């Protein structure tokens, strides 16, 4: 990935974080392409999306914003599930993590609030309903 592509990716990620009501951060180590495709499909049917990201580029995208609290969650092979709706991406990601132990929810962001750990992401789901 050259410098121009990295800059384009950072701008794209800024848009994702700006428009997201929820961003769920997870690890996907050990999942097959087919399993990730199932997760993407479930998210898409709920109006959400999944993106496998480079941690450094996400950190550049959120640097200096209210979402910078999520930087601590960005380690290892990271995927973010996001949606404008503050429930759908979290609901699907948490349900999938319960189904497939190889997908691990590390935490997330709800709106402009501080980063939440994995337990609080599930708890927040119950509160928001």
N, CA, C and O atoms as a MOPAC input file, in Angstrom:
PM7 MOZYME 1SCF
protein

 N      0.85600 1    -1.17000 1     0.00000 1
 C      0.00000 1     0.00000 1     0.00000 1
 C      0.90300 1     1.23400 1     0.00000 1
 O      1.72500 1     1.40800 1     0.89900 1
 N      0.74500 1     2.08400 1    -1.00900 1
 C      1.58700 1     3.27200 1    -1.07700 1
 C      0.97900 1     4.40600 1    -0.24600 1
 O     -0.11400 1     4.27100 1     0.30400 1
 N      1.68600 1     5.49600 1    -0.16800 1
 C      1.30200 1     6.62100 1     0.67700 1
 C     -0.07100 1     7.19300 1     0.31300 1
 O     -0.85600 1     7.52800 1     1.20000 1
 N     -0.36000 1     7.30600 1    -0.96500 1
 C     -1.64900 1     7.85100 1    -1.41400 1
 C     -2.79900 1     6.93100 1    -1.00300 1
 O     -3.85200 1     7.40300 1    -0.57400 1
 N     -2.59800 1     5.63000 1    -1.13400 1
 C     -3.63200 1     4.67800 1    -0.72300 1
 C     -3.86100 1     4.73100 1     0.78500 1
 O     -4.99600 1     4.62700 1     1.24900 1
 N     -2.78300 1     4.89100 1     1.54600 1
 C     -2.91400 1     5.00300 1     2.99900 1
 C     -3.69700 1     6.25300 1     3.37200 1
 O     -4.56100 1     6.20900 1     4.24800 1
 N     -3.40200 1     7.36600 1     2.71300 1
 C     -4.12100 1     8.61200 1     2.98900 1
 C     -5.59900 1     8.46700 1     2.64400 1
 O     -6.45900 1     8.95800 1     3.37500 1
 N     -5.89400 1     7.80400 1     1.54600 1
 C     -7.27600 1     7.57000 1     1.14400 1
 C     -8.00000 1     6.67600 1     2.15900 1
 O     -9.16100 1     6.91600 1     2.49000 1
 N     -7.30900 1     5.65800 1     2.64300 1
 C     -7.88400 1     4.75700 1     3.64000 1
 C     -8.15600 1     5.49200 1     4.94800 1
 O     -9.20100 1     5.28700 1     5.56600 1
 N     -7.23400 1     6.34100 1     5.37400 1
 C     -7.43000 1     7.12200 1     6.60300 1
 C     -8.65400 1     8.02300 1     6.46400 1
 O     -9.45300 1     8.12300 1     7.39600 1
 N     -8.81100 1     8.67200 1     5.33200 1
 C     -9.98500 1     9.53100 1     5.11100 1
 C    -11.27600 1     8.71700 1     5.11900 1
 O    -12.29100 1     9.15500 1     5.66200 1
 N    -11.23300 1     7.54700 1     4.52200 1
 C    -12.39500 1     6.66000 1     4.52800 1
 C    -12.75300 1     6.25000 1     5.95200 1
 O    -13.92700 1     6.23700 1     6.32100 1
 N    -11.74500 1     5.91500 1     6.74700 1
 C    -11.98500 1     5.52800 1     8.14000 1
 C    -12.51200 1     6.69300 1     8.96600 1
 O    -13.33600 1     6.49300 1     9.85900 1
 N    -12.05200 1     7.89900 1     8.68300 1
 C    -12.58800 1     9.06900 1     9.38200 1
 C    -14.08500 1     9.18200 1     9.13400 1
 O    -14.84900 1     9.48700 1    10.05000 1
 N    -14.50400 1     8.93700 1     7.89500 1
 C    -15.92000 1     8.96400 1     7.55000 1
 C    -16.69900 1     7.88100 1     8.27400 1
 O    -17.81200 1     8.11500 1     8.74600 1
 N    -16.11000 1     6.69500 1     8.36100 1
 C    -16.76300 1     5.58700 1     9.07600 1
 C    -16.99500 1     5.96500 1    10.53100 1
 O    -18.10100 1     5.80000 1    11.04600 1
 N    -15.96700 1     6.46700 1    11.19400 1
 C    -16.08200 1     6.81000 1    12.61100 1
 C    -16.98800 1     8.00700 1    12.83900 1
 O    -17.68600 1     8.06400 1    13.85100 1
 N    -16.99400 1     8.96500 1    11.91900 1
 C    -17.84900 1    10.14800 1    12.07400 1
 C    -19.32600 1     9.79900 1    11.94200 1
 O    -20.16500 1    10.37400 1    12.63600 1
 N    -19.65000 1     8.85600 1    11.05300 1
 C    -21.04900 1     8.53200 1    10.80000 1
 C    -21.58800 1     7.36300 1    11.60000 1
 O    -22.75900 1     7.00800 1    11.46600 1
 N    -20.75300 1     6.76000 1    12.42900 1
 C    -21.17500 1     5.55600 1    13.13800 1
 C    -21.79300 1     5.88200 1    14.49500 1
 O    -21.25500 1     6.66900 1    15.27400 1
 N    -22.93200 1     5.25700 1    14.75000 1
 C    -23.54200 1     5.34600 1    16.08000 1
 C    -22.87600 1     4.36500 1    17.02700 1
 O    -22.85400 1     4.57200 1    18.24100 1
 N    -22.33100 1     3.29300 1    16.46100 1
 C    -21.60200 1     2.29700 1    17.23300 1
 C    -20.47400 1     1.72600 1    16.37600 1
 O    -20.62900 1     1.51100 1    15.17400 1
 N    -19.34400 1     1.49000 1    17.02200 1
 C    -18.22000 1     0.79600 1    16.40100 1
 C    -17.79200 1    -0.29200 1    17.38000 1
 O    -17.45200 1    -0.00700 1    18.52800 1
 N    -17.81100 1    -1.53300 1    16.91900 1
 C    -17.40200 1    -2.66900 1    17.74300 1
 C    -16.07100 1    -3.16600 1    17.21900 1
 O    -15.92200 1    -3.43600 1    16.02700 1
 N    -15.09900 1    -3.28700 1    18.12300 1
 C    -13.75500 1    -3.72200 1    17.75400 1
 C    -13.59000 1    -5.17900 1    18.17700 1
 O    -13.89100 1    -5.54800 1    19.31300 1
 N    -13.10400 1    -6.00300 1    17.24300 1
 C    -12.91900 1    -7.41100 1    17.56200 1
 C    -11.72600 1    -8.01900 1    16.86700 1
 O    -11.18200 1    -7.45600 1    15.91800 1
 N    -11.32300 1    -9.19100 1    17.36000 1
 C    -10.26800 1    -9.97500 1    16.73400 1
 C    -10.90300 1   -11.12700 1    15.98100 1
 O    -11.88200 1   -11.71600 1    16.43900 1
 N    -10.34900 1   -11.44400 1    14.83700 1
 C    -10.91600 1   -12.48100 1    13.99400 1
 C     -9.93800 1   -13.62900 1    13.72100 1
 O    -10.16000 1   -14.39800 1    12.78500 1
 N     -8.88300 1   -13.76700 1    14.49200 1
 C     -7.87400 1   -14.79500 1    14.27400 1
 C     -8.50700 1   -16.17900 1    14.26300 1
 O     -9.25200 1   -16.53800 1    15.17500 1
 N     -8.20600 1   -16.95100 1    13.22600 1
 C     -8.68600 1   -18.31300 1    13.13300 1
 C     -9.98600 1   -18.47800 1    12.37400 1
 O    -10.37900 1   -19.60300 1    12.06600 1
 N    -10.66600 1   -17.37900 1    12.06300 1
 C    -11.88600 1   -17.47300 1    11.27400 1
 C    -11.53400 1   -17.66700 1     9.80600 1
 O    -10.57000 1   -17.08400 1     9.30900 1
 N    -12.30400 1   -18.47200 1     9.12900 1
 C    -12.08700 1   -18.66800 1     7.70500 1
 C    -12.74300 1   -17.52700 1     6.93600 1
 O    -13.51400 1   -16.74700 1     7.49400 1
 N    -12.43000 1   -17.44400 1     5.67200 1
 C    -13.05700 1   -16.43100 1     4.81500 1
 C    -14.56400 1   -16.65300 1     4.78100 1
 O    -15.33500 1   -15.69300 1     4.79600 1
 N    -14.98200 1   -17.90300 1     4.73600 1
 C    -16.41500 1   -18.21400 1     4.72000 1
 C    -17.09900 1   -17.74500 1     5.99800 1
 O    -18.21500 1   -17.22600 1     5.94800 1
 N    -16.44500 1   -17.92200 1     7.13700 1
 C    -17.02600 1   -17.48200 1     8.41500 1
 C    -17.11400 1   -15.95800 1     8.48100 1
 O    -18.09700 1   -15.41500 1     8.98500 1
 N    -16.10100 1   -15.27300 1     7.98100 1
 C    -16.14900 1   -13.80700 1     7.93500 1
 C    -17.24000 1   -13.33800 1     6.98000 1
 O    -17.89600 1   -12.32600 1     7.22700 1
 N    -17.42700 1   -14.06900 1     5.90200 1
 C    -18.48100 1   -13.72700 1     4.94500 1
 C    -19.85400 1   -13.86300 1     5.58300 1
 O    -20.73700 1   -13.04400 1     5.32600 1
 N    -20.04800 1   -14.88100 1     6.40900 1
 C    -21.31300 1   -15.04500 1     7.13400 1
 C    -21.54300 1   -13.86100 1     8.06600 1
 O    -22.64900 1   -13.32200 1     8.12800 1
 N    -20.50500 1   -13.45700 1     8.78900 1
 C    -20.62400 1   -12.30500 1     9.68500 1
 C    -20.95400 1   -11.04300 1     8.89400 1
 O    -21.83800 1   -10.28300 1     9.28800 1
 N    -20.26300 1   -10.81600 1     7.79500 1
 C    -20.53600 1    -9.64200 1     6.95800 1
 C    -21.98100 1    -9.64600 1     6.46200 1
 O    -22.64100 1    -8.60800 1     6.44200 1
 N    -22.45800 1   -10.80800 1     6.06600 1
 C    -23.82700 1   -10.94200 1     5.56600 1
 C    -24.84200 1   -10.60900 1     6.65500 1
 O    -25.81200 1    -9.89200 1     6.40900 1
 N    -24.61600 1   -11.12700 1     7.84700 1
 C    -25.52700 1   -10.84200 1     8.96700 1
 C    -25.53000 1    -9.35800 1     9.30700 1
 O    -26.58000 1    -8.77300 1     9.57000 1
 N    -24.35400 1    -8.76100 1     9.30000 1
 C    -24.26400 1    -7.32100 1     9.58200 1
 C    -24.97800 1    -6.51900 1     8.50000 1
 O    -25.73400 1    -5.59500 1     8.80200 1
 N    -24.74000 1    -6.87100 1     7.24400 1
 C    -25.35500 1    -6.15300 1     6.13300 1
 C    -26.87700 1    -6.21000 1     6.20800 1
 O    -27.55100 1    -5.22500 1     5.90600 1
 N    -27.42500 1    -7.36600 1     6.61100 1
 C    -28.87800 1    -7.50400 1     6.69800 1
 C    -29.46600 1    -6.63000 1     7.80200 1
 O    -30.66500 1    -6.34900 1     7.79500 1
 N    -28.64000 1    -6.20200 1     8.74500 1
 C    -29.08500 1    -5.31600 1     9.82300 1
 C    -28.70000 1    -3.85700 1     9.57200 1
 O    -28.90600 1    -3.00600 1    10.43700 1
 N    -28.14900 1    -3.56500 1     8.40800 1
 C    -27.76500 1    -2.19600 1     8.08300 1
 C    -26.39900 1    -1.80700 1     8.62800 1
 O    -26.10500 1    -0.62100 1     8.77900 1
 N    -25.56900 1    -2.79000 1     8.92200 1
 C    -24.23900 1    -2.54500 1     9.46500 1
 C    -23.19100 1    -3.08100 1     8.48300 1
 O    -23.53100 1    -3.62300 1     7.43200 1
 N    -21.92600 1    -2.92300 1     8.84000 1
 C    -20.84300 1    -3.39100 1     7.97300 1
 C    -19.65900 1    -3.84200 1     8.81600 1
 O    -19.54900 1    -3.50100 1     9.99400 1
 N    -18.77500 1    -4.61600 1     8.19100 1
 C    -17.55200 1    -5.08400 1     8.83200 1
 C    -16.38400 1    -4.69700 1     7.95500 1
 O    -16.44400 1    -4.80800 1     6.73000 1
 N    -15.31800 1    -4.23900 1     8.59400 1
 C    -14.12800 1    -3.85600 1     7.84500 1
 C    -12.90200 1    -4.37900 1     8.60000 1
 O    -12.72900 1    -4.10600 1     9.78800 1
 N    -12.06000 1    -5.12800 1     7.89800 1
 C    -10.77900 1    -5.54500 1     8.45700 1
 C     -9.84700 1    -4.36400 1     8.26900 1
 O     -9.71600 1    -3.83900 1     7.16400 1
 N     -9.19500 1    -3.94300 1     9.35500 1
 C     -8.44300 1    -2.69000 1     9.31500 1
 C     -6.99900 1    -2.87000 1     9.76600 1
 O     -6.65000 1    -3.81200 1    10.47800 1
 N     -6.18300 1    -1.93000 1     9.32300 1
 C     -4.81600 1    -1.82700 1     9.81700 1
 C     -4.86200 1    -0.89100 1    11.02200 1
 O     -5.32800 1     0.24400 1    10.92800 1
 N     -4.37400 1    -1.38500 1    12.14400 1
 C     -4.47700 1    -0.63300 1    13.39400 1
 C     -3.85400 1     0.75600 1    13.31000 1
 O     -4.42900 1     1.72500 1    13.80500 1
 N     -2.71400 1     0.85500 1    12.70400 1
 C     -2.01400 1     2.14800 1    12.61400 1
 C     -2.84400 1     3.17200 1    11.83900 1
 O     -2.88500 1     4.34500 1    12.21100 1
 N     -3.50200 1     2.73700 1    10.77100 1
 C     -4.31100 1     3.66000 1     9.98000 1
 C     -5.55700 1     4.10200 1    10.74700 1
 O     -5.98300 1     5.25100 1    10.63100 1
 N     -6.13900 1     3.19500 1    11.52800 1
 C     -7.29200 1     3.58000 1    12.36400 1
 C     -6.84800 1     4.58100 1    13.41300 1
 O     -7.54200 1     5.56700 1    13.66500 1
 N     -5.70500 1     4.34000 1    14.02400 1
 C     -5.19900 1     5.26800 1    15.03800 1
 C     -4.98000 1     6.65400 1    14.43700 1
 O     -5.25700 1     7.66100 1    15.08800 1
 N     -4.48500 1     6.71400 1    13.20400 1
 C     -4.31800 1     8.01000 1    12.52700 1
 C     -5.67700 1     8.66100 1    12.27100 1
 O     -5.81000 1     9.87800 1    12.39100 1
 N     -6.67300 1     7.87000 1    11.92200 1
 C     -8.00300 1     8.40300 1    11.60700 1
 C     -8.70600 1     8.96000 1    12.83700 1
 O     -9.43900 1     9.94300 1    12.73300 1
 N     -8.49400 1     8.34500 1    14.00400 1
 C     -9.21400 1     8.79100 1    15.20100 1
 C     -8.39800 1     9.72700 1    16.07800 1
 O     -8.91200 1    10.25900 1    17.06100 1
 N     -7.14300 1     9.93300 1    15.73600 1
 C     -6.27500 1    10.80800 1    16.52800 1
 C     -6.87400 1    12.21500 1    16.61900 1
 O     -7.22300 1    12.81900 1    15.60500 1
 N     -6.98300 1    12.71300 1    17.82200 1
 C     -7.48900 1    14.06000 1    18.03800 1
 C     -9.00700 1    14.17100 1    18.02600 1
 O     -9.54100 1    15.28000 1    18.06600 1
 N     -9.70800 1    13.05500 1    17.97400 1
 C    -11.17300 1    13.07800 1    18.00400 1
 C    -11.66100 1    12.46800 1    19.31800 1
 O    -10.87200 1    11.95700 1    20.11400 1
 N    -12.96300 1    12.53300 1    19.52600 1
 C    -13.55000 1    11.92300 1    20.72100 1
 C    -13.41900 1    10.40500 1    20.68800 1
 O    -13.52100 1     9.75500 1    21.72800 1
 N    -13.19600 1     9.83900 1    19.52200 1
 C    -13.08100 1     8.38900 1    19.35800 1
 C    -11.67300 1     7.88000 1    19.66600 1
 O    -11.42800 1     6.67600 1    19.59000 1
 N    -10.75300 1     8.76500 1    20.00900 1
 C     -9.37000 1     8.37300 1    20.26900 1
 C     -9.25500 1     7.40200 1    21.43800 1
 O     -8.23500 1     6.72700 1    21.57600 1
 N    -10.27500 1     7.31800 1    22.27600 1
 C    -10.25600 1     6.38800 1    23.40100 1
 C    -10.18800 1     4.94200 1    22.93100 1
 O     -9.78300 1     4.06900 1    23.69800 1
 N    -10.57300 1     4.67200 1    21.69800 1
 C    -10.55500 1     3.31000 1    21.16300 1
 C     -9.16000 1     2.85000 1    20.77700 1
 O     -8.97900 1     1.67900 1    20.44400 1
 N     -8.17700 1     3.72100 1    20.80900 1
 C     -6.82300 1     3.36300 1    20.37700 1
 C     -6.26100 1     2.19000 1    21.17500 1
 O     -5.50100 1     1.38600 1    20.63600 1
 N     -6.62200 1     2.08300 1    22.44400 1
 C     -6.12600 1     0.98100 1    23.27000 1
 C     -6.66900 1    -0.37300 1    22.82600 1
 O     -6.06700 1    -1.40500 1    23.12200 1
 N     -7.79000 1    -0.38100 1    22.12600 1
 C     -8.39200 1    -1.62900 1    21.65800 1
 C     -7.74100 1    -2.15200 1    20.38700 1
 O     -7.95800 1    -3.30200 1    20.00300 1
 N     -6.95000 1    -1.32200 1    19.74000 1
 C     -6.41200 1    -1.64500 1    18.41700 1
 C     -5.06500 1    -2.35300 1    18.50700 1
 O     -4.01100 1    -1.73300 1    18.36800 1
 N     -5.12000 1    -3.65400 1    18.74000 1
 C     -3.92900 1    -4.48700 1    18.75500 1
 C     -4.26100 1    -5.78600 1    18.03400 1
 O     -5.40600 1    -6.23800 1    18.06100 1
 N     -3.29200 1    -6.37100 1    17.40700 1
 C     -3.50700 1    -7.64800 1    16.74100 1
 C     -4.36200 1    -7.53300 1    15.49600 1
 O     -4.58500 1    -6.43300 1    14.99100 1
 N     -4.84600 1    -8.66700 1    14.99400 1
 C     -5.68000 1    -8.68000 1    13.77900 1
 C     -7.07900 1    -8.14700 1    14.09500 1
 O     -7.88500 1    -8.83000 1    14.72600 1
 N     -7.35100 1    -6.94000 1    13.65400 1
 C     -8.54500 1    -6.22400 1    14.07800 1
 C     -9.55800 1    -6.05900 1    12.95700 1
 O     -9.21300 1    -5.79000 1    11.80600 1
 N    -10.81300 1    -6.22800 1    13.33200 1
 C    -11.93600 1    -5.94100 1    12.44200 1
 C    -12.88400 1    -5.03400 1    13.20800 1
 O    -13.05600 1    -5.17900 1    14.41800 1
 N    -13.50000 1    -4.09100 1    12.49100 1
 C    -14.48600 1    -3.23200 1    13.13800 1
 C    -15.84700 1    -3.45900 1    12.47900 1
 O    -15.96900 1    -3.50400 1    11.25500 1
 N    -16.84800 1    -3.59700 1    13.31800 1
 C    -18.23200 1    -3.66400 1    12.86400 1
 C    -18.84300 1    -2.32100 1    13.23400 1
 O    -18.66400 1    -1.84000 1    14.35400 1
 N    -19.56000 1    -1.71700 1    12.30100 1
 C    -20.08400 1    -0.38300 1    12.57200 1
 C    -21.44400 1    -0.19500 1    11.90700 1
 O    -21.77400 1    -0.84400 1    10.91500 1
 N    -22.21000 1     0.70800 1    12.48500 1
 C    -23.50700 1     1.06000 1    11.91700 1
 C    -23.90600 1     2.43200 1    12.43600 1
 O    -23.44800 1     2.86900 1    13.49200 1
 N    -24.76000 1     3.10000 1    11.68700 1
 C    -25.28700 1     4.39000 1    12.13400 1
 C    -26.23100 1     4.17900 1    13.30600 1
 O    -26.29400 1     5.00000 1    14.22200 1
 N    -26.96400 1     3.07300 1    13.27200 1
 C    -27.85700 1     2.68200 1    14.35400 1
 C    -27.00600 1     2.23100 1    15.54600 1
 O    -26.10700 1     1.41100 1    15.36000 1
 N    -27.24900 1     2.72500 1    16.74500 1
 C    -26.39700 1     2.37600 1    17.87800 1
 C    -26.58800 1     0.96400 1    18.42000 1
 O    -25.96100 1     0.60900 1    19.41800 1
 N    -27.42100 1     0.15800 1    17.80300 1
 C    -27.66100 1    -1.18100 1    18.31100 1
 C    -27.23000 1    -2.27700 1    17.34400 1
 O    -26.60800 1    -3.25100 1    17.77000 1
 N    -27.53900 1    -2.15100 1    16.06300 1
 C    -27.44900 1    -3.28000 1    15.13800 1
 C    -26.06700 1    -3.92000 1    15.04000 1
 O    -25.96600 1    -5.14500 1    15.12300 1
 N    -25.00900 1    -3.14900 1    14.86700 1
 C    -23.67300 1    -3.74500 1    14.73100 1
 C    -23.25900 1    -4.45200 1    16.01600 1
 O    -22.67400 1    -5.53400 1    15.97000 1
 N    -23.55900 1    -3.85200 1    17.15400 1
 C    -23.20200 1    -4.46600 1    18.42900 1
 C    -23.99200 1    -5.75100 1    18.65300 1
 O    -23.43700 1    -6.75100 1    19.10900 1
 N    -25.26900 1    -5.72800 1    18.33900 1
 C    -26.12200 1    -6.90000 1    18.53000 1
 C    -25.59900 1    -8.08500 1    17.71800 1
 O    -25.45000 1    -9.18600 1    18.24800 1
 N    -25.32500 1    -7.86100 1    16.44700 1
 C    -24.86100 1    -8.93900 1    15.57400 1
 C    -23.46800 1    -9.41000 1    15.98800 1
 O    -23.21900 1   -10.61400 1    16.03500 1
 N    -22.55600 1    -8.48300 1    16.28700 1
 C    -21.18600 1    -8.85600 1    16.64800 1
 C    -21.14600 1    -9.66300 1    17.93700 1
 O    -20.43300 1   -10.66300 1    18.02000 1
 N    -21.90000 1    -9.24300 1    18.93800 1
 C    -21.92200 1    -9.96300 1    20.21200 1
 C    -22.53500 1   -11.34400 1    20.02500 1
 O    -22.02900 1   -12.32000 1    20.57900 1
 N    -23.61100 1   -11.44400 1    19.25800 1
 C    -24.24600 1   -12.74400 1    19.00100 1
 C    -23.28800 1   -13.66800 1    18.24900 1
 O    -23.21100 1   -14.85900 1    18.55300 1
 N    -22.56400 1   -13.13300 1    17.28000 1
 C    -21.62700 1   -13.94800 1    16.50600 1
 C    -20.45800 1   -14.40600 1    17.37400 1
 O    -19.97500 1   -15.52900 1    17.22700 1
 N    -20.00600 1   -13.53900 1    18.27500 1
 C    -18.90500 1   -13.90500 1    19.17200 1
 C    -19.33000 1   -15.04000 1    20.10300 1
 O    -18.50700 1   -15.88100 1    20.46400 1
 N    -20.58700 1   -15.07300 1    20.48800 1
 C    -21.08500 1   -16.17000 1    21.32800 1
 C    -21.14900 1   -17.47000 1    20.52800 1
 O    -20.94900 1   -18.55600 1    21.07200 1
 N    -21.42700 1   -17.34600 1    19.24900 1
 C    -21.54200 1   -18.50900 1    18.36400 1
 C    -20.16800 1   -19.05100 1    17.94500 1
 O    -19.95800 1   -20.26400 1    17.92200 1
 N    -19.25400 1   -18.16800 1    17.62000 1
 C    -17.91400 1   -18.54200 1    17.15400 1
 C    -16.88200 1   -17.99000 1    18.12800 1
 O    -16.64400 1   -16.78200 1    18.16800 1
 N    -16.27600 1   -18.86100 1    18.90300 1
 C    -15.33700 1   -18.39300 1    19.91900 1
 C    -14.07100 1   -17.78000 1    19.32600 1
 O    -13.32400 1   -17.11400 1    20.04300 1
 N    -13.81300 1   -17.98600 1    18.04400 1
 C    -12.63800 1   -17.39700 1    17.40400 1
 C    -12.83100 1   -15.91500 1    17.10500 1
 O    -11.85600 1   -15.19800 1    16.88000 1
 N    -14.07200 1   -15.44900 1    17.10100 1
 C    -14.32700 1   -14.01800 1    16.94600 1
 C    -14.49200 1   -13.44700 1    18.34600 1
 O    -15.41800 1   -13.81500 1    19.06800 1
 N    -13.59800 1   -12.55200 1    18.72400 1
 C    -13.57800 1   -12.02300 1    20.08700 1
 C    -13.86700 1   -10.52700 1    20.05200 1
 O    -13.14100 1    -9.76300 1    19.41700 1
 N    -14.92500 1   -10.11400 1    20.73300 1
 C    -15.24400 1    -8.69200 1    20.85200 1
 C    -14.35300 1    -8.10600 1    21.94300 1
 O    -14.38700 1    -8.54700 1    23.09200 1
 N    -13.55500 1    -7.10800 1    21.56700 1
 C    -12.64200 1    -6.46800 1    22.51600 1
 C    -13.29200 1    -5.29000 1    23.21700 1
 O    -12.96800 1    -4.98900 1    24.36600 1
 N    -14.20700 1    -4.62300 1    22.53100 1
 C    -14.84900 1    -3.44000 1    23.08600 1
 C    -15.49700 1    -2.65300 1    21.98100 1
 O    -15.70000 1    -3.16200 1    20.87900 1
 N    -15.82200 1    -1.41200 1    22.27000 1
 C    -16.45600 1    -0.61200 1    21.24300 1
 C    -16.65500 1     0.82900 1    21.65400 1
 O    -16.26100 1     1.25200 1    22.74100 1
 N    -17.26700 1     1.56200 1    20.76600 1
 C    -17.58500 1     2.97400 1    20.98900 1
 C    -19.05700 1     3.18700 1    20.68300 1
 O    -19.54600 1     2.74500 1    19.64400 1
 N    -19.75600 1     3.85200 1    21.56800 1
 C    -21.14100 1     4.23900 1    21.33900 1
 C    -21.17200 1     5.74900 1    21.21000 1
 O    -20.91300 1     6.46600 1    22.17700 1
 N    -21.48400 1     6.22700 1    20.03200 1
 C    -21.51600 1     7.67200 1    19.80500 1
 C    -20.16000 1     8.28400 1    20.09000 1
 O    -19.13500 1     7.78900 1    19.62300 1
 N    -20.15800 1     9.36400 1    20.86000 1
 C    -18.90900 1    10.03500 1    21.21900 1
 C    -18.46600 1     9.70000 1    22.62800 1
 O    -17.64900 1    10.41500 1    23.20900 1
 N    -18.99400 1     8.62400 1    23.18200 1
 C    -18.62500 1     8.22400 1    24.53900 1
 C    -17.26400 1     7.55500 1    24.55100 1
 O    -16.71200 1     7.20700 1    23.50700 1
 N    -16.73600 1     7.38500 1    25.75000 1
 C    -15.46200 1     6.69000 1    25.90100 1
 C    -15.58400 1     5.25500 1    25.43400 1
 O    -16.68600 1     4.72300 1    25.30300 1
 N    -14.45200 1     4.63800 1    25.18700 1
 C    -14.42700 1     3.24000 1    24.75400 1
 C    -14.99900 1     2.34800 1    25.85000 1
 O    -14.77300 1     2.57500 1    27.03900 1
 N    -15.73800 1     1.33800 1    25.43100 1
 C    -16.31900 1     0.37200 1    26.35300 1
 C    -15.61200 1    -0.96000 1    26.18300 1
 O    -15.23900 1    -1.33200 1    25.07000 1
 N    -15.42500 1    -1.68200 1    27.28500 1
 C    -14.84300 1    -3.01400 1    27.14300 1
 C    -15.90700 1    -3.97900 1    26.63900 1
 O    -17.07400 1    -3.61000 1    26.50300 1
 N    -15.50500 1    -5.21500 1    26.36400 1
 C    -16.41200 1    -6.18400 1    25.73900 1
 C    -17.65400 1    -6.43500 1    26.58400 1
 O    -18.75300 1    -6.54100 1    26.03900 1
 N    -17.50500 1    -6.53200 1    27.89600 1
 C    -18.65300 1    -6.78800 1    28.75900 1
 C    -19.64800 1    -5.63500 1    28.67500 1
 O    -20.85600 1    -5.85900 1    28.61600 1
 N    -19.15400 1    -4.42800 1    28.66900 1
 C    -20.03200 1    -3.26600 1    28.61900 1
 C    -20.71600 1    -3.12600 1    27.26600 1
 O    -21.81400 1    -2.57600 1    27.19200 1
 N    -20.09600 1    -3.60900 1    26.19900 1
 C    -20.75200 1    -3.56900 1    24.89000 1
 C    -22.02300 1    -4.40500 1    24.96000 1
 O    -23.07900 1    -3.95100 1    24.52000 1
 N    -21.94400 1    -5.61400 1    25.50200 1
 C    -23.11300 1    -6.47100 1    25.66100 1
 C    -24.12600 1    -5.87400 1    26.61100 1
 O    -25.32800 1    -5.94500 1    26.35500 1
 N    -23.66400 1    -5.28100 1    27.71500 1
 C    -24.55200 1    -4.64600 1    28.69300 1
 C    -25.26100 1    -3.46000 1    28.06900 1
 O    -26.45000 1    -3.25600 1    28.31100 1
 N    -24.57000 1    -2.69100 1    27.28800 1
 C    -25.13200 1    -1.49600 1    26.64400 1
 C    -26.25500 1    -1.88500 1    25.68500 1
 O    -27.23200 1    -1.15200 1    25.52900 1
 N    -26.10800 1    -3.02200 1    25.05700 1
 C    -27.14500 1    -3.51400 1    24.17500 1
 C    -28.48000 1    -3.62300 1    24.91700 1
 O    -29.52300 1    -3.22700 1    24.39700 1
 N    -28.43400 1    -4.15400 1    26.11300 1
 C    -29.64000 1    -4.33300 1    26.91100 1
 C    -30.21000 1    -2.98000 1    27.32700 1
 O    -31.42600 1    -2.78700 1    27.32700 1
 N    -29.33800 1    -2.05500 1    27.67600 1
 C    -29.78000 1    -0.73300 1    28.13200 1
 C    -30.43100 1     0.04600 1    26.98200 1
 O    -31.45700 1     0.69400 1    27.18500 1
 N    -29.84300 1    -0.00900 1    25.77000 1
 C    -30.33700 1     0.76900 1    24.64100 1
 C    -31.68500 1     0.29900 1    24.12600 1
 O    -32.41000 1     1.08000 1    23.51100 1
 N    -32.04000 1    -0.96400 1    24.36200 1
 C    -33.30700 1    -1.49400 1    23.86400 1
 C    -34.39800 1    -0.88600 1    24.60100 1
 O    -35.56200 1    -1.19100 1    24.34300 1

